């Protein structure tokens, strides 16, 4: 079972590895966002630096209204298991966000 830790304001953080296009594992910390219904969201600049494959663009409803996100095929390691997942990339995302899909 994956273990996390609480932030100063009650946020829940989990450690994970992002696997870049060359197969290099990069340790990172992600915050659980149960309002985000997909797997993972990151800043677009960070996603582009990982050299992940672009899949498509998709519109999502956010707290600020509807917005378009670029979707990439990302590789991550969580709790020792590797996953290939769709990663939503946006300009305004300041932290790596784990969505509620992980709870299923």
Backbone as a chain_set.jsonl record, in Angstrom:
{"seq": "XXXXXXXXXXXXXXXXXXXXXXXXXXXXXXXXXXXXXXXXXXXXXXXXXXXXXXXXXXXXXXXXXXXXXXXXXXXXXXXXXXXXXXXXXXXXXXXXXXXXXXXX", "coords": {"N": [[0.848, -1.179, 0.0], [0.547, 2.212, -0.811], [2.284, 4.846, 0.781], [1.802, 8.03, 2.209], [2.275, 11.531, 3.055], [1.269, 14.197, 5.217], [0.786, 17.628, 4.42], [1.415, 21.009, 5.616], [-1.066, 22.267, 5.57], [-2.906, 20.259, 5.58], [-2.865, 18.877, 3.175], [-2.33, 15.974, 1.114], [0.527, 14.232, 0.299], [2.4, 12.284, -2.041], [5.182, 10.213, -2.865], [6.72, 9.692, -6.001], [8.089, 8.397, -9.077], [9.007, 9.931, -12.074], [9.326, 8.845, -15.342], [11.483, 9.608, -17.797], [11.788, 10.248, -21.397], [14.153, 8.943, -22.05], [14.293, 6.865, -20.322], [15.132, 7.468, -17.767], [14.685, 7.618, -14.284], [13.049, 10.023, -12.397], [12.81, 11.356, -9.293], [9.903, 12.607, -7.628], [7.362, 14.606, -6.024], [3.919, 14.359, -5.438], [0.722, 15.888, -5.12], [-2.34, 14.797, -3.775], [-5.353, 15.309, -5.388], [-8.549, 15.232, -5.079], [-10.589, 16.392, -6.469], [-9.811, 16.419, -9.062], [-10.384, 14.4, -11.723], [-8.904, 12.648, -13.28], [-5.789, 10.821, -13.921], [-3.147, 12.081, -13.611], [-1.798, 15.359, -13.394], [0.195, 17.983, -14.638], [2.522, 20.749, -14.891], [2.796, 22.207, -18.076], [5.333, 22.86, -19.178], [7.06, 21.284, -17.627], [6.198, 18.707, -18.347], [6.827, 18.687, -21.087], [9.598, 18.733, -20.912], [10.147, 16.151, -20.174], [9.951, 14.638, -22.407], [7.746, 13.107, -23.275], [5.241, 11.362, -25.209], [3.01, 13.224, -27.169], [-0.514, 13.061, -27.127], [-3.191, 14.106, -27.55], [-5.548, 16.886, -27.434], [-7.701, 17.991, -24.832], [-10.797, 19.042, -23.38], [-11.498, 20.153, -20.139], [-13.488, 20.523, -17.19], [-12.783, 22.882, -14.783], [-12.076, 24.38, -11.544], [-11.961, 27.036, -12.175], [-13.485, 27.199, -14.431], [-14.094, 25.986, -17.822], [-11.334, 24.506, -19.523], [-8.697, 23.956, -21.892], [-6.504, 21.194, -22.142], [-3.338, 19.778, -22.866], [-2.673, 16.423, -23.624], [-0.524, 13.859, -22.679], [1.312, 10.8, -23.083], [2.416, 9.37, -20.325], [4.982, 7.949, -18.215], [5.164, 6.528, -15.069], [6.328, 5.688, -11.769], [4.824, 4.345, -9.06], [4.657, 3.486, -5.747], [6.433, 1.379, -6.213], [5.489, 0.207, -8.558], [5.263, 0.324, -12.082], [3.559, 2.47, -14.346], [1.827, 3.3, -17.367], [0.274, 6.152, -18.281], [-2.335, 8.565, -19.098], [-1.378, 11.938, -19.084], [-2.273, 15.071, -18.006], [-1.519, 18.214, -19.182], [-0.961, 21.551, -18.303], [-0.75, 25.164, -18.376], [-1.059, 26.608, -15.984], [-0.708, 24.921, -13.821], [0.721, 24.294, -10.781], [1.745, 22.381, -9.069], [2.545, 18.881, -9.078], [-0.181, 16.87, -9.652], [-2.041, 14.241, -8.334], [-4.795, 12.49, -9.424], [-8.262, 11.484, -8.776], [-8.636, 9.045, -10.096], [-6.713, 7.25, -9.267], [-7.725, 6.292, -6.904], [-9.559, 4.416, -7.563]], "CA": [[0.0, 0.0, 0.0], [1.317, 3.435, -0.919], [2.275, 5.705, 1.96], [1.942, 9.451, 1.929], [2.476, 12.376, 4.225], [0.424, 15.378, 5.241], [1.41, 18.94, 4.375], [1.073, 21.929, 6.7], [-2.472, 22.658, 5.486], [-3.726, 19.056, 5.458], [-2.734, 18.234, 1.877], [-1.7, 14.658, 1.156], [1.577, 14.121, -0.713], [2.949, 10.963, -2.303], [6.395, 10.171, -3.662], [6.647, 8.907, -7.217], [9.156, 8.641, -10.041], [8.615, 10.216, -13.442], [10.3, 8.21, -16.218], [11.574, 10.441, -18.997], [11.873, 9.562, -22.678], [15.373, 8.139, -22.106], [14.212, 5.813, -19.314], [15.679, 7.934, -16.491], [13.702, 7.837, -13.217], [13.222, 11.297, -11.711], [11.945, 11.402, -8.111], [9.044, 13.786, -7.514], [6.308, 14.549, -5.015], [2.64, 14.752, -6.027], [-0.35, 16.143, -4.16], [-3.627, 14.193, -4.114], [-6.426, 16.276, -5.65], [-9.726, 14.408, -5.339], [-11.45, 17.1, -7.412], [-9.307, 16.129, -10.405], [-10.914, 13.054, -11.931], [-8.018, 11.847, -14.124], [-4.672, 10.228, -13.188], [-2.026, 12.948, -13.266], [-1.729, 16.666, -14.049], [1.479, 18.64, -14.401], [2.795, 21.937, -15.669], [3.134, 21.841, -19.459], [6.778, 22.975, -19.369], [7.672, 20.104, -17.01], [5.863, 17.536, -19.166], [7.601, 18.758, -22.319], [10.999, 18.415, -20.62], [10.255, 14.706, -19.993], [9.951, 14.042, -23.739], [6.667, 12.137, -23.398], [4.519, 11.45, -26.471], [1.751, 13.975, -27.194], [-1.625, 12.247, -27.612], [-4.318, 14.911, -28.047], [-5.979, 17.955, -26.542], [-9.003, 17.668, -24.254], [-11.377, 20.097, -22.563], [-11.923, 19.721, -18.806], [-14.088, 21.516, -16.313], [-11.941, 23.158, -13.623], [-12.679, 25.315, -10.592], [-12.014, 28.342, -12.836], [-14.274, 27.067, -15.655], [-13.571, 25.002, -18.759], [-10.012, 24.823, -20.069], [-8.088, 22.921, -22.722], [-5.253, 20.622, -21.658], [-2.641, 18.835, -23.728], [-2.563, 15.121, -22.961], [0.676, 13.122, -23.059], [1.434, 9.457, -22.528], [3.499, 9.429, -19.36], [5.371, 6.745, -17.469], [5.447, 6.849, -13.672], [6.442, 4.583, -10.817], [4.165, 4.66, -7.786], [4.684, 2.352, -4.826], [7.206, 0.299, -6.815], [4.861, -0.3, -9.773], [5.318, 1.244, -13.219], [2.306, 2.661, -15.067], [1.715, 4.23, -18.488], [-1.003, 6.824, -18.037], [-2.49, 9.881, -19.708], [-0.978, 13.033, -18.202], [-2.846, 16.336, -18.445], [-0.534, 19.291, -19.043], [-1.526, 22.893, -18.387], [0.153, 26.272, -18.07], [-1.257, 27.16, -14.638], [-0.564, 23.89, -12.789], [1.938, 24.614, -10.04], [2.243, 21.179, -8.41], [2.123, 17.636, -9.711], [-1.429, 16.477, -9.015], [-2.6, 12.896, -8.509], [-6.254, 12.582, -9.453], [-9.084, 10.464, -8.098], [-8.567, 7.75, -10.777], [-5.853, 6.358, -8.472], [-8.501, 5.731, -5.807], [-10.355, 3.293, -8.09]], "C": [[0.893, 1.24, 0.0], [1.172, 4.279, 0.352], [2.495, 7.142, 1.538], [2.23, 10.211, 3.2], [1.603, 13.615, 4.084], [1.276, 16.639, 5.177], [0.902, 19.809, 5.517], [-0.402, 22.309, 6.719], [-3.395, 21.459, 5.274], [-3.682, 18.39, 4.099], [-2.071, 16.866, 2.066], [-0.725, 14.568, -0.011], [2.08, 12.687, -0.81], [4.224, 11.098, -3.125], [6.154, 9.281, -4.877], [7.889, 9.194, -8.051], [8.512, 8.913, -11.386], [9.7, 9.614, -14.326], [10.339, 9.005, -17.521], [11.736, 9.591, -20.254], [13.108, 8.705, -22.852], [15.384, 7.02, -21.076], [14.772, 6.188, -17.958], [14.554, 8.181, -15.491], [14.038, 9.125, -12.469], [12.279, 11.352, -10.514], [11.163, 12.711, -8.055], [8.024, 13.546, -6.402], [5.024, 15.059, -5.662], [1.598, 14.906, -4.932], [-1.639, 15.482, -4.656], [-4.677, 15.292, -4.24], [-7.665, 15.485, -6.036], [-10.732, 15.096, -6.249], [-11.023, 16.91, -8.854], [-9.606, 14.673, -10.691], [-10.061, 12.168, -12.837], [-6.867, 11.3, -13.27], [-3.652, 11.25, -12.702], [-2.127, 14.243, -14.056], [-0.417, 17.321, -13.647], [1.551, 19.92, -15.222], [3.297, 21.517, -17.052], [4.647, 21.875, -19.715], [7.5, 21.745, -18.792], [7.417, 18.848, -17.846], [6.701, 17.527, -20.44], [9.067, 18.4, -22.082], [11.218, 16.912, -20.434], [10.237, 13.944, -21.323], [8.937, 12.902, -23.853], [5.909, 12.387, -24.693], [3.206, 12.228, -26.299], [0.665, 13.091, -27.784], [-2.718, 13.091, -28.275], [-4.557, 16.081, -27.095], [-7.385, 17.605, -26.06], [-9.482, 18.839, -23.408], [-11.851, 19.496, -21.239], [-12.594, 20.871, -18.079], [-13.19, 21.666, -15.094], [-12.675, 24.094, -12.677], [-12.818, 26.712, -11.201], [-12.871, 28.328, -14.096], [-13.677, 26.003, -16.557], [-12.241, 25.47, -19.325], [-9.534, 23.641, -20.911], [-6.755, 22.498, -22.126], [-4.656, 19.749, -22.744], [-2.476, 17.537, -22.952], [-1.378, 14.371, -23.562], [0.595, 11.722, -22.473], [2.661, 9.454, -21.624], [3.773, 8.09, -18.715], [5.771, 7.178, -16.065], [5.612, 5.564, -12.877], [5.832, 5.075, -9.511], [4.15, 3.39, -6.957], [5.353, 1.128, -5.476], [6.642, -0.282, -8.094], [4.922, 0.749, -10.866], [3.983, 1.261, -13.952], [2.537, 3.567, -16.271], [0.327, 4.832, -18.406], [-1.103, 8.1, -18.86], [-2.177, 10.956, -18.667], [-1.504, 14.328, -18.798], [-1.856, 17.453, -18.145], [-1.218, 20.633, -19.249], [-0.532, 23.94, -17.933], [0.1, 26.691, -16.596], [-1.069, 26.144, -13.509], [0.779, 24.082, -12.093], [2.541, 23.418, -9.314], [1.853, 19.975, -9.255], [0.903, 17.152, -8.936], [-1.792, 15.045, -9.36], [-4.099, 13.028, -8.432], [-6.934, 11.394, -8.825], [-9.107, 9.122, -8.836], [-7.716, 6.757, -9.983], [-6.627, 5.702, -7.337], [-9.366, 4.542, -6.252], [-9.492, 2.103, -8.15]], "O": [[1.88, 1.3, 0.732], [0.085, 4.404, 0.914], [3.272, 7.431, 0.629], [2.406, 9.632, 4.273], [1.247, 14.024, 2.979], [2.341, 16.718, 5.79], [0.049, 19.382, 6.295], [-0.937, 22.641, 7.776], [-4.535, 21.621, 4.839], [-4.402, 17.416, 3.88], [-1.354, 16.633, 3.039], [-1.096, 14.796, -1.163], [2.177, 11.972, 0.188], [4.336, 11.982, -3.974], [5.478, 8.256, -4.792], [8.645, 10.122, -7.761], [7.585, 8.213, -11.793], [10.883, 9.849, -14.085], [9.352, 9.065, -18.253], [11.811, 8.364, -20.179], [13.126, 7.824, -23.712], [16.374, 6.297, -20.961], [14.884, 5.333, -17.079], [13.582, 8.87, -15.804], [15.151, 9.301, -11.973], [11.063, 11.392, -10.698], [11.681, 13.777, -8.387], [7.858, 12.428, -5.915], [5.039, 16.075, -6.357], [1.588, 14.163, -3.95], [-1.984, 15.601, -5.831], [-4.867, 16.097, -3.329], [-7.819, 15.106, -7.196], [-11.644, 14.442, -6.755], [-11.788, 17.206, -9.772], [-9.131, 13.793, -9.973], [-10.457, 11.041, -13.133], [-6.948, 11.309, -12.042], [-3.325, 11.286, -11.516], [-2.492, 14.239, -15.232], [0.024, 17.237, -12.501], [0.747, 20.143, -16.127], [4.109, 20.601, -17.184], [5.176, 21.002, -20.403], [8.439, 21.232, -19.401], [8.315, 18.027, -18.03], [7.227, 16.486, -20.832], [9.71, 17.823, -22.96], [12.352, 16.442, -20.525], [10.482, 12.737, -21.351], [9.224, 11.863, -24.448], [5.93, 13.499, -25.221], [2.405, 11.935, -25.411], [0.874, 12.444, -28.811], [-3.118, 12.828, -29.409], [-3.863, 16.24, -26.091], [-8.164, 16.995, -26.792], [-8.679, 19.544, -22.795], [-12.52, 18.463, -21.22], [-12.301, 22.04, -18.327], [-12.868, 20.674, -14.44], [-13.778, 24.548, -12.981], [-13.687, 27.484, -10.795], [-12.975, 29.352, -14.771], [-12.849, 25.205, -16.118], [-12.037, 26.658, -19.575], [-9.911, 22.493, -20.678], [-5.974, 23.331, -21.664], [-5.379, 19.059, -23.463], [-2.173, 17.555, -21.759], [-1.244, 14.261, -24.781], [-0.105, 11.489, -21.487], [3.797, 9.527, -22.094], [2.911, 7.213, -18.672], [6.601, 8.069, -15.886], [5.11, 4.505, -13.254], [6.262, 6.076, -8.938], [3.685, 2.344, -7.411], [4.897, -0.004, -5.311], [7.249, -1.183, -8.673], [4.666, 1.927, -10.617], [3.355, 0.222, -14.158], [3.345, 4.493, -16.209], [-0.675, 4.119, -18.454], [-0.087, 8.658, -19.275], [-2.644, 10.896, -17.529], [-1.219, 14.649, -19.952], [-1.411, 17.62, -17.009], [-1.948, 20.839, -20.219], [0.41, 23.644, -17.197], [1.119, 27.087, -16.03], [-1.259, 26.491, -12.343], [1.834, 24.039, -12.726], [3.725, 23.435, -8.978], [0.925, 20.053, -10.06], [0.945, 17.036, -7.711], [-1.846, 14.674, -10.533], [-4.627, 13.611, -7.485], [-6.295, 10.431, -8.4], [-9.559, 8.133, -8.259], [-7.972, 5.553, -10.024], [-6.217, 4.647, -6.852], [-9.841, 3.764, -5.425], [-9.942, 1.034, -8.562]]}, "num_chains": 1, "name": "protein.A"}
